[in-house]
CSV table of C-alpha atoms in Angstrom, one decimal:
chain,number,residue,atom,x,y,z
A,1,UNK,CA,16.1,-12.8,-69.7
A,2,UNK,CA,16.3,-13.9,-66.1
A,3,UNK,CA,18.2,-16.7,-64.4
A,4,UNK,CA,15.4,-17.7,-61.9
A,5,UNK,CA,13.3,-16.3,-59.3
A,6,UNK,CA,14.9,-14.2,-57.2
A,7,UNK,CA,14.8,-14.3,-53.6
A,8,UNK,CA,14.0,-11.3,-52.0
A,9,UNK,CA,16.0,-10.9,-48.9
A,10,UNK,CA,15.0,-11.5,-45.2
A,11,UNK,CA,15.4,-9.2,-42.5
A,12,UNK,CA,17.7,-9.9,-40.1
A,13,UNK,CA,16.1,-11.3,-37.3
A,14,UNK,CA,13.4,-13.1,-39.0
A,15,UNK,CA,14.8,-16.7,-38.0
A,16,UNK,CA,13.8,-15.5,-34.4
A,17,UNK,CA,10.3,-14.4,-34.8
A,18,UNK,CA,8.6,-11.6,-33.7
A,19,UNK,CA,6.5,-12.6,-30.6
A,20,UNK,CA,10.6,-14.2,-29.5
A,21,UNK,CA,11.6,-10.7,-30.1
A,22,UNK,CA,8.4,-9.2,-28.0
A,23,UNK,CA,9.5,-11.7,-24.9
A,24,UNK,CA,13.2,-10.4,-25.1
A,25,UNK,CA,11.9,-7.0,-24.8
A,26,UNK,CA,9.7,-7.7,-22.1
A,27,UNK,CA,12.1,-8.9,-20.1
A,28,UNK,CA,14.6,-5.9,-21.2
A,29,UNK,CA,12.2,-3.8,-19.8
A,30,UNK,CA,11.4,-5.6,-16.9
A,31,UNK,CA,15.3,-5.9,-15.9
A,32,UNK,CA,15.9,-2.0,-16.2
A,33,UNK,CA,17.3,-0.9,-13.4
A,34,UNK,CA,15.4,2.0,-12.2
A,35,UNK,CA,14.7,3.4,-9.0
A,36,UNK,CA,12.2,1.0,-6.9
A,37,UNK,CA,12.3,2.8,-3.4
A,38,UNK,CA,8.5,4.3,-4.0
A,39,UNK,CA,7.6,1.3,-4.4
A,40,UNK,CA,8.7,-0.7,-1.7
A,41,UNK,CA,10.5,1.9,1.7
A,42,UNK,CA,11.2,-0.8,3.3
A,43,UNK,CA,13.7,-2.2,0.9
A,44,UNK,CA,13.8,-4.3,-2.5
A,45,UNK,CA,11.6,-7.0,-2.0
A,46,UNK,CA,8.2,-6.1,-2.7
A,47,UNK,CA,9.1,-4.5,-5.9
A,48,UNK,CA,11.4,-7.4,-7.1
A,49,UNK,CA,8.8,-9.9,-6.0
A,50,UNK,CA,6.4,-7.7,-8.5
A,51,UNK,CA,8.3,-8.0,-11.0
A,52,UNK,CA,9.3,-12.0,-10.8
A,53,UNK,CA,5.3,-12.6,-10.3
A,54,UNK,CA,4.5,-10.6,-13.7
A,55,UNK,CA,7.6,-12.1,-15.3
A,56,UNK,CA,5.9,-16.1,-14.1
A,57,UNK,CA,2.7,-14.7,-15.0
A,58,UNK,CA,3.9,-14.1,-18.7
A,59,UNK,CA,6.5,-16.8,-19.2
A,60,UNK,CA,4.0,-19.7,-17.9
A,61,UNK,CA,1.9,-18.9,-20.9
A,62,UNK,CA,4.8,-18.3,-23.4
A,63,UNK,CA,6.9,-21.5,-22.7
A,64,UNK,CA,3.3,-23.4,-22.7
A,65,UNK,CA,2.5,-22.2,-26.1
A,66,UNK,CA,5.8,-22.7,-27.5
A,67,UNK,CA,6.1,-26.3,-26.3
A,68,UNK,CA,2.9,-27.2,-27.6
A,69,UNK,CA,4.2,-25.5,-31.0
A,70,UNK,CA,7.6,-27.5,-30.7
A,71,UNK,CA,5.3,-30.4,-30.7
A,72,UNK,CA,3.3,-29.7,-33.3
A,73,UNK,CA,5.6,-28.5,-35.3
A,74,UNK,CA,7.6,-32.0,-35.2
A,75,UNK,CA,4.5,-33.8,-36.1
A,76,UNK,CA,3.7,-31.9,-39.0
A,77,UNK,CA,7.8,-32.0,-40.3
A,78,UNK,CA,8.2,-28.0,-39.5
A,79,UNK,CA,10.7,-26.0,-38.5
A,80,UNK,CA,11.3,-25.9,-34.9
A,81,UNK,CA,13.6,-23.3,-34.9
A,82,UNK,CA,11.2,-20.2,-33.4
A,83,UNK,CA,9.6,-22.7,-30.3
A,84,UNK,CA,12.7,-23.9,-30.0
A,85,UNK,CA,14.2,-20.8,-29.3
A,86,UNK,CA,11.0,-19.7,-27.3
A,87,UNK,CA,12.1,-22.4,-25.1
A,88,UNK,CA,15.2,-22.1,-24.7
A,89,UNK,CA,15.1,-18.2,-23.8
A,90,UNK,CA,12.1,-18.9,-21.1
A,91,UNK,CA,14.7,-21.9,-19.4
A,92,UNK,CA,17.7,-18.6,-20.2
A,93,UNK,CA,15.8,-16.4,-18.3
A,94,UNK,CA,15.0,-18.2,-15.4
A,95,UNK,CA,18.5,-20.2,-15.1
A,96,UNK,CA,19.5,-16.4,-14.8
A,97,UNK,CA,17.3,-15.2,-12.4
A,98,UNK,CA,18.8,-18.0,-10.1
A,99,UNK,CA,21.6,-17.2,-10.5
A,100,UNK,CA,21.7,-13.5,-10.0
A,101,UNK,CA,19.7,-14.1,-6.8
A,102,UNK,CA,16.5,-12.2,-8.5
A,103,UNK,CA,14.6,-15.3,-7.5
């Protein structure tokens, strides 16, 4: 005899979502330090701007889509937890940048 269904449990970071979880690593990767003197003898700035282009290039998209997602997920009584979050690490990552002087 059972008491119910019983809930199978959710992994930890499932709240978040996975393509939140692929931008995060993105810009892990992207905010390695490593050693940037091949690319750019002269100093830092060509390989820093590199990387803030490629970084607009693939947050322009993501916020875009997630925005769109926060609206439609209002309209349609969803959760807007994951666009939410989407948003709110794109805005993070950028409020950041300014701030350490990346941008």
């Amino acid at each position: 005899m059972s008491d119910g269904p019983t809930r199978t449990p959710r992994p930890p970071l499932a709240g978040i979502g996975k393509r939140n979880i692929a931008y995060l690593l993105f810009v892990a990767v992207l905010a390695v330090p490593r050693d940037r003197s091949g690319l750019d003898p002269a100093g830092r700035g060509m390989a820093e701007g590199f990387m803030v282009i490629l970084w607009g290039l693939v947050s322009l998209p993501f916020g875009l889509w997630n925005l769109w997602d926060l609206f439609g997920a209002g309209g349609e009584q969803r959760s807007m937890r994951k666009p939410g979050v989407a948003l709110l690490l794109v805005v993070t990552c950028l409020l950041l940048g300014v701030v350490l002087n990346i941008f």
